[in-house]
Amino acid sequence: MATAETAVSLSDVRKTYRIGEPVHALDGVSLEVPEGSYTAIMGPSGSGKSTLMNLVGCLDTPTEGEVVVGGRAVDTLDDRERTRLRGTEVGFVFQTFNLMPRLNAVENVALPQLFQGIDRTERRERARDLLERVGLADRGDHLPNELSGGQRQRVALARALVNDPAIVLADEPSGNLDTDTEAEILDLFDEFHDAGTTMIVVTHERHVAERADRIVHLLDGRIERIEELEGDGAVEPASRTGSSEPTEADSE
Amino acid sequence: MNPLESLRLAWRSIRGHKLRSALTTLGIVIGIAAVIAFVTLGASLQAGIIGDISPDDQRNVYGWAADPDTEGGPLAGAQPVFTDDDLAAVGDLDEVEAAYGYATIQTQAISNGEETVAQGNGLIASGPSYIREERLAEGRQFRQGEREAVLNPAAANQFEENVTVGDELTVTILGGERRTVEVVGITDTSEGQSPFEGFESSPRVYVPTDPYYTEQASGLGAGGGDDGGDNESAGESGEARFLAIIVEAPSDDEADIDAARESATDYLESDRSDASEFLGDDLAVTFRTSTELLQQLQDVLDLLRNFIVGIAAISLLVGSIGIANIMLVSVTERTREIGIMKAVGAQNRDVLGLFLTEAVILGVIGAILGTGLGLIGGYVGAEYVDLPLVYPLEYVALAIVVGILVGVLAGLYPAWRAARTDPIDALRYE
């Protein structure tokens, strides 16, 4: 069960898709994400990264087991409550930015609060605040197509943070960025992490994952090993060790 | 999400596809415009006809004797049966304010000094109060027994030099006889004064029945005309018989009108009247108010209007299918946006509301533009046909309601599909 210090916890989570033969996308995964931690999830295609993301992001419910986000068990919630939990407790950052094309930066950042019924003036104030923190104070009125990739991802990050979520869930956040911009974005991640935000980053790039406190390696729907960084060394719960650095592009 | 926010977001996406949105609303615009234009024209036409019945006219009852089986408008199948004595007797009835005859005298031409114009409309012979005083632009009513006439503007203006009060005209009766008339009044309108004349504008000359009709009718009788049936009456009695009788009730109250109508009918059908010798199995007296006479025309107008509204409704249906279609395309196109919104906390009902709002905006814009276009169309039409313009405002309100309704109906399924979109699939959608 979740404790006060746990942002997300998964206990023996299974997710099975039935498309003809049952496919076990996740096959008994248990993971605790402490508040304020920075976790990277790595794994090759089909290892269950996306499924794990969807579960932690309250987009999906497990077939078996329990997923607790922000102190609430996702599997017991109906669609409405799950949406509400997702809106308040999860901030998404996507590889393709996923900004609303016809809304400007401020409106994009304010979007999650719109659905929480927060007053327009208050929303915009908060959005401008966050845009300033990601270094886009002067870009508030620009539409996404008037912004560079790095700027778009900053807007997306600001949007993810707007509701003060329990976790920020980033899926290949630098996958569409060049090296310099990638570094800028990851620096921002570090900055917000240092300020107390719980980060989960799904990636297949080793150097991106290395920004985290620990790396969870997934393989075939199981946690292959959890690698603690910053001197603690890697802990290996599973017996087999595979390549932890798949090279093929994978954004599923 | 509050409705204002939905409105703002929906408006944003409509503006994002200006041409597409414009074309989508076109179907609604055309449908609504057609309805409004034709309803405006119908209402104007109605006002053009009904509006001519002033309160004074509404207390008039128009009577004529015809075969009871005859169908048709005023004077259909009418025969000349009413004598002056009948008119006087009916006028003396308690329930009747006044009664006077109505007849037309066929003419060929009217001369004003040297200038002669053709006049086939004839002289309209009736009692002085047939031309109500408030209908006179200048001069006065003609007097019974005098060689006087009241002209309408169309008749007065057909000469090179307009006829004015005091002028003397010469009227050539069908058959070549000439009669002089002194113009004593000009009416304010060229439209008919009663349903007997019809309501269209044309040159008309109003004269007293005495002397014009009486000398005409008795003259025909004395001359022994070749048409046995009609002349017999005039010949036998030696006096004019009128085709029609106009009975004025004391007020336009329905009870008064009915009382006047009833007592007049009773008298005329009783043995006391001269008319009764012709009445019986063959002929019966019919009394109708203008309003009743117009009802027939009204029914035709209503039918026509309903027909056009029906066609316009089909256009609206096509229009709403257009909206539904474009909304479905829009939902598919924006699958990813729907996914984003859901990922950041949009509830199903938020998404539903958003797309529904969009459809309703399209419908309402269509309705507003259509209403504007329809009103302009109605104006141009009424101007062209020369009708008093009457805007049926309840239809304008109805059009907006229809616009909203069309939007809701057309948007319901697409919006429902949008709301049901799975965010996981939607976010992956390219």
XYZ file of C-alpha atoms in Angstrom:
682
model
C 0.000 0.000 0.000
C 0.959 3.569 -0.541
C 2.599 5.440 2.245
C 2.792 9.200 2.549
C 6.175 9.158 0.905
C 5.114 7.052 -2.055
C 3.966 8.868 -5.170
C 3.263 5.719 -7.151
C 3.257 2.109 -6.167
C 2.624 -1.000 -8.225
C 2.098 -4.353 -6.540
C 2.268 -7.505 -8.596
C 0.659 -5.776 -11.568
C -0.340 -7.815 -14.586
C -1.781 -6.526 -17.815
C -3.017 -9.031 -20.324
C -4.251 -8.155 -23.798
C -6.477 -10.660 -25.519
C -5.922 -10.322 -29.201
C -6.277 -13.948 -30.179
C -3.597 -15.438 -27.914
C -3.388 -13.682 -24.532
C -0.379 -11.382 -24.426
C 1.089 -10.534 -21.045
C 2.275 -6.993 -21.518
C 3.100 -6.781 -17.839
C 3.634 -9.930 -15.900
C 3.869 -9.286 -12.197
C 5.547 -5.939 -11.771
C 6.033 -4.408 -8.321
C 7.572 -0.988 -8.007
C 7.585 1.843 -5.505
C 8.231 5.387 -6.674
C 9.015 7.532 -3.631
C 7.969 11.147 -3.611
C 10.619 13.441 -4.964
C 12.475 10.619 -6.685
C 13.681 10.513 -10.274
C 13.114 7.163 -11.953
C 14.065 6.147 -15.464
C 12.411 3.188 -17.131
C 14.327 1.451 -19.894
C 13.666 -1.554 -21.968
C 13.498 -2.763 -25.561
C 10.400 -2.680 -27.749
C 7.595 -4.793 -26.350
C 9.127 -4.925 -22.908
C 6.005 -3.318 -21.419
C 7.245 0.274 -21.069
C 4.182 1.780 -22.705
C 1.801 -0.402 -20.736
C 3.550 0.579 -17.534
C 3.307 4.227 -18.516
C -0.380 3.937 -19.286
C -1.010 2.344 -15.899
C 1.021 4.852 -13.931
C -0.555 7.632 -15.991
C -4.046 6.415 -15.038
C -4.880 5.940 -18.690
C -5.459 2.231 -18.182
C -6.311 -0.239 -15.436
C -4.377 -3.418 -14.618
C -5.813 -6.845 -15.296
C -4.505 -7.944 -11.914
C -2.667 -6.299 -9.075
C -2.849 -2.806 -7.694
C -1.669 0.551 -8.977
C -1.717 3.409 -6.495
C -1.198 6.953 -7.716
C -1.284 9.920 -5.359
C -2.640 7.695 -2.620
C -5.549 6.279 -4.636
C -5.912 2.795 -6.099
C -6.423 3.302 -9.836
C -8.107 -0.053 -10.416
C -10.981 0.772 -8.046
C -11.851 4.018 -9.792
C -14.396 4.440 -12.547
C -13.528 6.270 -15.724
C -14.577 9.679 -14.419
C -12.629 9.441 -11.192
C -9.641 8.049 -13.048
C -9.746 11.004 -15.447
C -9.940 13.372 -12.537
C -7.007 11.682 -10.793
C -5.027 11.805 -14.034
C -5.778 15.479 -14.436
C -4.625 16.415 -10.958
C -1.914 13.897 -10.088
C -0.196 13.095 -13.378
C 1.652 15.441 -15.686
C 2.481 14.069 -19.117
C 5.423 14.976 -21.294
C 5.389 13.257 -24.680
C 8.011 12.640 -27.300
C 5.927 14.499 -29.899
C 5.081 17.308 -27.447
C 1.330 16.893 -28.038
C 0.400 20.509 -27.724
C -2.990 21.724 -28.909
C -2.179 23.294 -32.275
C -4.717 26.106 -32.104
C -3.952 27.175 -28.548
C -1.064 29.446 -27.720
C 1.585 28.580 -25.165
C -0.266 30.090 -22.216
C -3.497 28.356 -23.177
C -1.722 25.052 -23.659
C -0.134 25.276 -20.238
C -3.478 26.287 -18.721
C -5.414 23.503 -20.456
C -5.351 20.955 -17.588
C -6.686 23.587 -15.218
C -9.477 24.375 -17.633
C -10.813 20.890 -17.066
C -10.473 21.328 -13.308
C -12.840 24.280 -13.567
C -10.265 26.787 -12.402
C -10.985 30.425 -13.150
C -9.557 31.804 -16.378
C -7.577 34.662 -14.864
C -6.082 32.410 -12.238
C -5.219 29.837 -14.886
C -3.440 32.300 -17.077
C -1.509 33.729 -14.183
C -0.329 30.264 -13.165
C 0.514 29.412 -16.782
C 2.576 32.557 -17.287
C 4.341 31.807 -14.040
C 5.327 28.355 -15.176
C 6.310 29.546 -18.643
C 8.649 31.958 -16.939
C 10.139 29.127 -14.933
C 10.817 27.114 -18.083
C 12.310 30.213 -19.685
C 9.518 31.101 -22.109
C 8.186 34.231 -20.440
C 8.134 36.069 -23.757
C 6.614 33.251 -25.809
C 3.246 32.999 -24.061
C 1.208 34.248 -26.989
C 2.863 32.062 -29.599
C 1.165 29.106 -31.199
C 3.028 25.781 -31.093
C 3.956 26.000 -34.770
C 5.701 29.280 -34.032
C 7.925 27.599 -31.458
C 11.020 25.416 -31.851
C 11.012 21.804 -30.732
C 12.815 22.596 -27.518
C 10.446 25.449 -26.768
C 7.464 23.204 -27.406
C 8.799 20.652 -24.988
C 9.260 23.370 -22.390
C 5.623 24.357 -22.873
C 4.676 20.694 -22.488
C 6.706 20.458 -19.294
C 5.053 23.588 -17.935
C 1.691 22.069 -18.779
C 2.624 18.850 -17.007
C 3.438 20.822 -13.866
C 0.468 23.164 -13.877
C -1.721 21.127 -11.516
C 1.117 20.322 -9.091
C 0.892 16.616 -9.901
C 2.187 13.752 -7.772
C 4.325 12.661 -10.713
C 5.559 13.957 -14.030
C 5.527 11.141 -16.554
C 7.813 11.745 -19.505
C 7.782 9.421 -22.504
C 10.965 9.809 -24.545
C 10.969 13.535 -23.763
C 14.066 14.236 -25.832
C 13.378 11.778 -28.658
C 12.559 14.558 -31.127
C 15.214 17.011 -29.996
C 18.800 17.655 -31.038
C 21.595 17.109 -28.564
C 21.849 20.679 -27.287
C 18.129 21.105 -26.823
C 17.937 17.698 -25.217
C 20.461 18.779 -22.634
C 18.480 21.945 -21.929
C 15.270 20.020 -21.382
C 16.955 17.427 -19.190
C 18.545 20.231 -17.184
C 15.057 21.606 -16.632
C 13.939 18.162 -15.478
C 16.801 18.145 -12.994
C 15.821 21.606 -11.856
C 12.225 20.627 -11.149
C 13.335 17.361 -9.595
C 15.603 19.297 -7.273
C 12.606 21.472 -6.420
C 10.767 18.333 -5.282
C 8.888 17.058 -8.313
C 8.645 13.283 -8.702
C 9.851 12.341 -12.188
C 9.408 9.157 -14.173
C 11.118 9.132 -17.540
C 10.645 6.369 -20.063
C 13.523 6.234 -22.476
C 15.785 3.951 -24.420
C 18.726 6.311 -24.304
C 21.234 5.483 -21.643
C 22.457 9.057 -21.181
C 18.898 10.286 -20.664
C 18.233 7.551 -18.129
C 21.439 8.367 -16.306
C 20.012 11.681 -15.179
C 17.720 9.692 -12.839
C 18.369 8.341 -9.329
C 17.737 4.848 -10.573
C 16.972 2.978 -13.745
C 14.282 0.318 -13.902
C 15.076 -2.147 -16.662
C 12.073 -3.870 -18.152
C 12.163 -7.007 -20.250
C 9.239 -9.082 -21.452
C 6.821 -7.502 -19.045
C 8.960 -8.013 -15.973
C 11.422 -5.861 -14.084
C 14.708 -7.254 -15.134
C 16.721 -5.224 -12.668
C 16.733 -1.901 -10.868
C 19.935 -0.006 -11.238
C 20.580 2.490 -8.460
C 22.723 5.376 -9.637
C 24.833 7.920 -7.753
C 27.258 5.414 -6.305
C 24.784 2.893 -4.922
C 25.372 0.540 -7.830
C 22.847 -1.648 -9.483
C 20.558 -4.021 -7.685
C 19.549 -6.987 -9.746
C 16.363 -8.699 -8.640
C 16.186 -10.880 -11.714
C 18.789 -13.486 -12.485
C 19.317 -12.760 -16.121
C 21.005 -9.669 -17.407
C 20.444 -8.410 -20.898
C 21.379 -5.464 -22.866
C 20.206 -2.462 -20.966
C 20.837 -0.203 -23.866
C 18.713 -1.185 -26.865
C 19.679 0.753 -29.902
C 16.589 0.459 -32.097
C 14.195 3.407 -32.029
C 11.264 2.687 -29.842
C 8.598 5.102 -28.980
C 5.589 2.856 -28.638
C -15.671 22.856 -17.862
C -18.067 25.759 -18.009
C -20.074 26.423 -21.199
C -18.296 29.680 -21.910
C -14.965 27.845 -22.060
C -16.463 25.243 -24.394
C -17.735 28.050 -26.553
C -14.318 29.656 -26.669
C -12.518 26.447 -27.573
C -15.165 25.407 -30.101
C -15.057 28.800 -31.760
C -11.292 28.424 -31.993
C -11.560 25.226 -33.975
C -14.281 26.605 -36.234
C -12.066 29.556 -37.032
C -9.266 27.135 -37.711
C -11.245 25.831 -40.699
C -12.916 28.914 -42.077
C -13.768 27.676 -45.552
C -14.909 24.304 -44.376
C -17.081 25.814 -41.670
C -18.552 28.306 -44.114
C -19.462 25.594 -46.603
C -20.909 23.470 -43.850
C -23.226 26.202 -42.670
C -24.323 26.958 -46.211
C -26.916 24.201 -46.177
C -28.474 25.636 -43.051
C -28.236 29.164 -44.414
C -30.141 28.225 -47.542
C -32.792 26.297 -45.668
C -33.447 28.984 -43.089
C -33.244 31.783 -45.648
C -35.845 30.052 -47.794
C -38.211 29.660 -44.890
C -37.777 33.223 -43.642
C -38.035 34.781 -47.095
C -41.184 32.949 -48.016
C -42.800 33.362 -44.640
C -42.010 37.088 -44.795
C -43.521 37.283 -48.251
C -46.539 35.315 -47.070
C -47.023 37.546 -44.041
C -46.584 40.655 -46.179
C -49.044 39.369 -48.740
C -51.483 38.632 -45.979
C -50.986 42.063 -44.473
C -51.404 43.596 -47.924
C -54.802 41.985 -48.165
C -56.060 41.753 -44.600
C -54.531 45.110 -43.720
C -57.006 46.733 -46.078
C -59.834 45.798 -43.810
C -60.056 48.790 -41.551
C -62.161 48.564 -38.383
C -65.019 50.182 -40.274
C -64.883 47.534 -42.912
C -64.873 44.839 -40.291
C -68.362 45.781 -39.240
C -69.578 45.524 -42.806
C -71.371 42.439 -44.005
C -71.420 41.841 -47.713
C -74.492 40.094 -49.085
C -75.545 38.747 -52.430
C -78.077 36.287 -53.699
C -76.807 33.228 -55.482
C -77.532 29.571 -56.032
C -76.782 28.003 -52.653
C -74.513 25.453 -54.309
C -72.330 28.039 -55.986
C -68.771 27.974 -54.809
C -66.344 30.804 -55.110
C -65.467 34.202 -53.761
C -67.550 37.335 -53.286
C -70.430 37.776 -55.742
C -69.971 34.280 -57.169
C -73.172 33.494 -59.020
C -74.822 36.671 -57.732
C -78.080 37.806 -59.279
C -79.645 41.283 -59.025
C -82.536 40.891 -56.592
C -82.348 43.730 -54.055
C -84.515 46.812 -54.658
C -84.163 50.248 -53.165
C -87.104 49.463 -50.903
C -85.277 46.402 -49.622
C -82.203 48.473 -48.883
C -84.252 51.064 -47.065
C -86.096 48.406 -45.074
C -82.907 46.612 -44.114
C -81.349 49.919 -43.160
C -84.279 50.564 -40.840
C -83.844 47.287 -38.965
C -82.882 47.737 -35.323
C -79.801 45.596 -35.571
C -78.545 47.386 -38.690
C -76.729 50.686 -38.739
C -77.039 51.250 -42.476
C -77.554 49.334 -45.683
C -76.792 50.292 -49.237
C -76.570 48.661 -52.598
C -73.569 47.790 -54.668
C -73.373 47.521 -58.411
C -70.954 48.147 -61.202
C -71.796 50.029 -64.344
C -69.788 48.976 -67.337
C -67.913 51.769 -69.028
C -65.682 52.381 -71.991
C -63.854 55.606 -71.372
C -63.520 58.677 -69.204
C -62.795 62.145 -70.523
C -61.348 65.075 -68.695
C -61.964 67.947 -71.022
C -60.144 67.099 -74.249
C -58.301 64.123 -72.917
C -59.939 60.722 -72.971
C -58.606 57.548 -71.387
C -59.961 54.043 -71.720
C -61.732 52.826 -68.614
C -62.982 49.267 -68.620
C -63.246 48.909 -64.879
C -66.609 50.560 -64.822
C -68.211 52.811 -62.281
C -68.687 51.400 -58.836
C -72.080 52.462 -57.669
C -72.880 52.290 -53.980
C -73.998 54.287 -50.963
C -72.057 57.367 -49.812
C -70.587 55.621 -46.797
C -69.094 52.941 -49.019
C -66.140 55.294 -49.192
C -65.450 55.841 -45.538
C -64.463 59.334 -44.599
C -61.087 58.347 -43.227
C -60.308 56.841 -46.589
C -60.615 60.201 -48.317
C -57.354 62.005 -48.991
C -59.242 65.103 -50.041
C -62.795 66.254 -50.664
C -65.858 64.516 -49.292
C -68.112 61.558 -49.871
C -70.459 61.693 -52.830
C -74.119 62.352 -52.110
C -76.980 60.109 -53.121
C -79.026 61.600 -55.915
C -76.232 63.888 -57.135
C -74.042 63.487 -60.194
C -70.929 63.248 -58.111
C -68.012 60.854 -57.963
C -65.078 59.937 -55.790
C -61.947 58.794 -57.621
C -59.051 56.786 -56.358
C -55.513 58.080 -56.984
C -54.945 55.653 -59.850
C -58.022 56.996 -61.625
C -57.204 60.609 -60.861
C -53.602 60.326 -62.033
C -54.219 58.614 -65.339
C -54.754 61.939 -67.057
C -51.907 64.141 -68.141
C -53.166 66.747 -65.743
C -54.215 65.123 -62.513
C -57.876 65.294 -61.724
C -58.653 67.309 -58.610
C -61.742 67.935 -56.553
C -64.189 70.120 -58.477
C -63.259 68.845 -61.931
C -65.996 67.561 -64.181
C -65.523 64.316 -66.053
C -67.485 62.672 -68.797
C -67.975 58.932 -68.551
C -68.859 56.891 -71.589
C -71.073 53.991 -70.523
C -70.881 50.698 -72.368
C -73.326 51.290 -75.176
C -72.127 54.795 -75.903
C -74.204 56.906 -73.550
C -72.366 59.702 -71.795
C -72.761 60.778 -68.221
C -71.115 63.675 -66.461
C -69.754 63.423 -62.980
C -68.329 66.039 -60.677
C -65.334 64.918 -58.752
C -65.959 65.589 -55.054
C -63.304 63.457 -53.436
C -60.112 61.485 -53.934
C -59.386 58.383 -51.868
C -56.070 57.729 -50.158
C -55.443 54.370 -51.796
C -55.849 52.775 -55.181
C -56.596 49.406 -53.637
C -60.148 48.126 -53.509
C -62.437 49.417 -50.800
C -64.240 46.127 -50.279
C -63.897 42.470 -51.186
C -66.457 43.028 -53.938
C -63.903 45.003 -55.889
C -60.976 42.806 -55.160
C -57.993 44.296 -53.403
C -55.622 44.958 -56.233
C -54.721 48.487 -57.215
C -56.457 49.809 -60.316
C -58.199 53.002 -61.431
C -61.671 53.159 -59.904
C -64.508 55.665 -59.978
C -67.100 55.541 -57.191
C -70.521 57.036 -57.823
C -73.878 57.039 -56.010
C -76.324 54.327 -57.048
C -78.852 57.072 -57.597
C -78.844 58.390 -60.248
C -76.210 56.351 -62.058
C -77.269 52.796 -61.406
C -80.988 53.443 -61.194
C -81.129 55.212 -64.561
C -78.850 52.627 -66.075
C -80.886 49.698 -64.799
C -84.303 51.145 -65.559
C -83.010 52.392 -68.879
C -82.030 48.858 -69.786
C -85.447 47.698 -68.661
C -87.257 50.295 -70.685
C -85.121 49.529 -73.699
C -86.185 45.868 -73.496
C -82.774 44.268 -73.513
C -82.158 40.944 -75.177
C -81.285 39.063 -72.001
C -84.625 37.964 -70.606
C -83.650 36.728 -67.185
C -81.853 39.720 -65.764
C -83.946 42.394 -67.317
C -87.204 40.878 -66.355
C -86.840 41.958 -62.787
C -85.909 45.494 -63.566
C -88.512 45.661 -66.265
C -91.350 44.331 -64.201
C -90.807 46.473 -61.175
C -89.617 49.359 -63.231
C -86.803 50.002 -60.838
C -83.190 49.028 -60.359
C -82.262 45.850 -58.638
C -78.899 45.527 -57.007
C -76.518 42.675 -57.350
C -75.240 43.096 -53.838
C -76.060 44.678 -50.530
C -73.700 46.007 -47.918
C -75.026 45.963 -44.362
C -73.256 47.926 -41.672
C -73.481 46.530 -38.156
C -73.443 48.992 -35.237
C -69.976 47.803 -34.238
C -67.346 45.275 -35.262
C -68.309 43.138 -32.290
C -69.002 39.624 -33.480
C -72.402 39.472 -31.756
C -73.478 42.741 -33.401
C -72.286 41.554 -36.778
C -74.152 38.280 -36.409
C -77.304 40.069 -35.252
C -77.181 42.433 -38.228
C -76.506 39.565 -40.571
C -79.349 37.502 -39.152
C -82.010 40.186 -39.131
C -81.057 41.273 -42.661
C -81.262 37.685 -43.876
C -84.566 37.158 -42.088
C -86.056 40.263 -43.603
C -84.805 39.582 -47.119
C -86.019 36.003 -47.068
C -89.422 36.988 -45.651
C -92.368 37.853 -47.901
C -92.109 41.498 -46.936
C -89.088 42.031 -49.145
C -89.003 42.561 -52.890
C -86.031 40.255 -53.102
C -88.055 37.349 -51.745
C -89.817 36.838 -55.048
C -86.548 35.520 -56.486
C -85.287 33.809 -53.397
C -86.272 30.304 -52.396
C -84.983 27.100 -53.903
C -82.977 28.750 -56.630
C -81.294 31.583 -54.843
C -80.280 32.170 -51.270
C -78.822 35.244 -49.633
C -75.260 34.963 -48.498
C -73.781 37.430 -46.020
C -70.081 37.447 -45.411
C -67.666 39.746 -43.628
C -64.445 40.704 -45.351
C -62.572 38.533 -42.955
C -64.662 35.522 -43.834
C -64.270 36.203 -47.506
C -60.548 36.471 -47.095
C -60.353 33.228 -45.219
C -60.505 31.350 -48.494
C -57.555 33.236 -49.882
C -55.837 32.838 -46.554
C -56.229 29.075 -46.760
C -54.543 29.011 -50.149
C -51.729 31.201 -48.872
C -51.251 28.963 -45.860
C -51.122 25.897 -48.045
C -48.525 27.481 -50.282
C -46.464 28.579 -47.319
C -46.574 25.160 -45.718
C -45.459 23.645 -48.991
C -42.448 25.933 -49.197
C -41.611 25.459 -45.541
C -41.708 21.728 -46.238
C -39.183 22.074 -49.032
C -37.019 24.270 -46.837
C -37.198 21.633 -44.129
C -35.671 19.159 -46.568
C -32.898 21.654 -47.214
C -32.379 21.896 -43.456
C -32.175 18.125 -43.229
C -29.532 18.088 -45.947
C -27.770 20.902 -44.114
C -27.720 19.008 -40.861
C -26.378 15.917 -42.577
C -23.621 18.196 -43.864
C -22.832 19.325 -40.339
C -22.878 15.756 -39.049
C -20.550 14.693 -41.834
C -18.053 17.482 -41.278
C -18.161 16.912 -37.532
C -17.307 13.252 -38.053
C -14.366 14.242 -40.228
C -13.387 16.770 -37.611
C -13.498 14.187 -34.829
C -11.282 11.827 -36.790
C -8.910 14.613 -37.690
C -8.619 15.755 -34.132
C -8.328 12.336 -32.544
C -4.920 13.270 -31.230
C -6.209 16.512 -29.727
C -8.964 14.561 -28.048
C -6.300 12.243 -26.659
C -4.288 15.193 -25.344
C -7.325 16.728 -23.688
C -8.243 13.444 -22.073
C -4.678 12.861 -20.929
C -4.649 16.207 -19.162
C -7.935 15.556 -17.429
C -10.826 16.263 -19.824
C -13.866 14.243 -18.872
C -16.003 12.536 -21.501
C -18.664 15.137 -20.999
C -16.124 17.921 -21.578
C -15.192 16.444 -24.935
C -18.843 15.793 -25.746
C -19.737 19.346 -24.822
C -16.916 20.737 -26.909
C -17.921 19.002 -30.124
C -21.606 19.549 -29.511
C -20.934 23.238 -28.965
C -19.059 23.336 -32.221
C -21.968 21.779 -34.101
C -24.430 24.107 -32.415
C -22.304 27.138 -33.288
C -22.314 26.030 -36.924
C -26.074 25.568 -36.759
C -26.691 28.895 -35.071
C -24.383 30.791 -37.409
C -26.225 29.172 -40.298
C -29.520 30.156 -38.759
C -28.437 33.748 -38.149
C -26.996 34.201 -41.621
C -29.989 32.429 -43.106
C -32.353 34.655 -41.188
C -30.535 37.765 -42.367
C -30.502 36.550 -45.939
C -34.148 35.526 -45.687
C -35.172 38.919 -44.331
C -33.310 40.636 -47.139
C -34.921 38.268 -49.629
C -38.343 38.939 -48.136
C -37.693 42.677 -48.281
C -36.626 42.565 -51.912
C -39.583 40.349 -52.775
C -42.108 42.525 -50.966
C -40.600 45.605 -52.558
C -40.794 44.004 -55.979
C -44.416 42.914 -55.629
C -45.193 46.186 -53.825
C -46.484 44.744 -50.583
C -46.349 46.263 -47.118
C -43.357 44.608 -45.477
C -44.216 42.531 -42.440
C -41.517 40.581 -40.653
C -42.812 37.465 -38.925
C -40.599 37.862 -35.869
C -41.739 34.629 -34.279
C -40.180 32.843 -37.223
C -36.884 34.600 -36.638
C -36.854 33.259 -33.092
C -37.935 29.870 -34.421
C -35.083 29.900 -36.932
C -32.527 30.317 -34.160
C -34.130 27.495 -32.201
C -34.050 25.334 -35.318
C -30.385 26.229 -35.788
C -29.580 25.077 -32.275
C -31.674 21.958 -32.736
C -30.033 21.085 -36.026
C -26.630 21.598 -34.425
C -27.470 19.349 -31.492
C -28.959 16.616 -33.663
C -26.151 16.735 -36.198
C -23.449 16.964 -33.554
C -24.745 14.361 -31.160
C -23.291 11.270 -32.771
C -19.912 12.767 -33.745
C -19.568 14.304 -30.289
C -20.468 11.017 -28.665
C -17.815 9.293 -30.737
C -15.283 11.920 -29.751
C -16.158 11.502 -26.095
C -15.777 7.749 -26.334
C -12.307 7.966 -27.846
C -9.757 5.976 -25.877
C -6.956 8.358 -24.909
C -4.310 5.643 -25.282
C -5.246 5.019 -28.908
C -5.827 8.687 -29.540
C -2.365 9.692 -28.335
C -0.799 7.125 -30.614
C -2.933 8.285 -33.561
C -0.956 9.855 -36.359
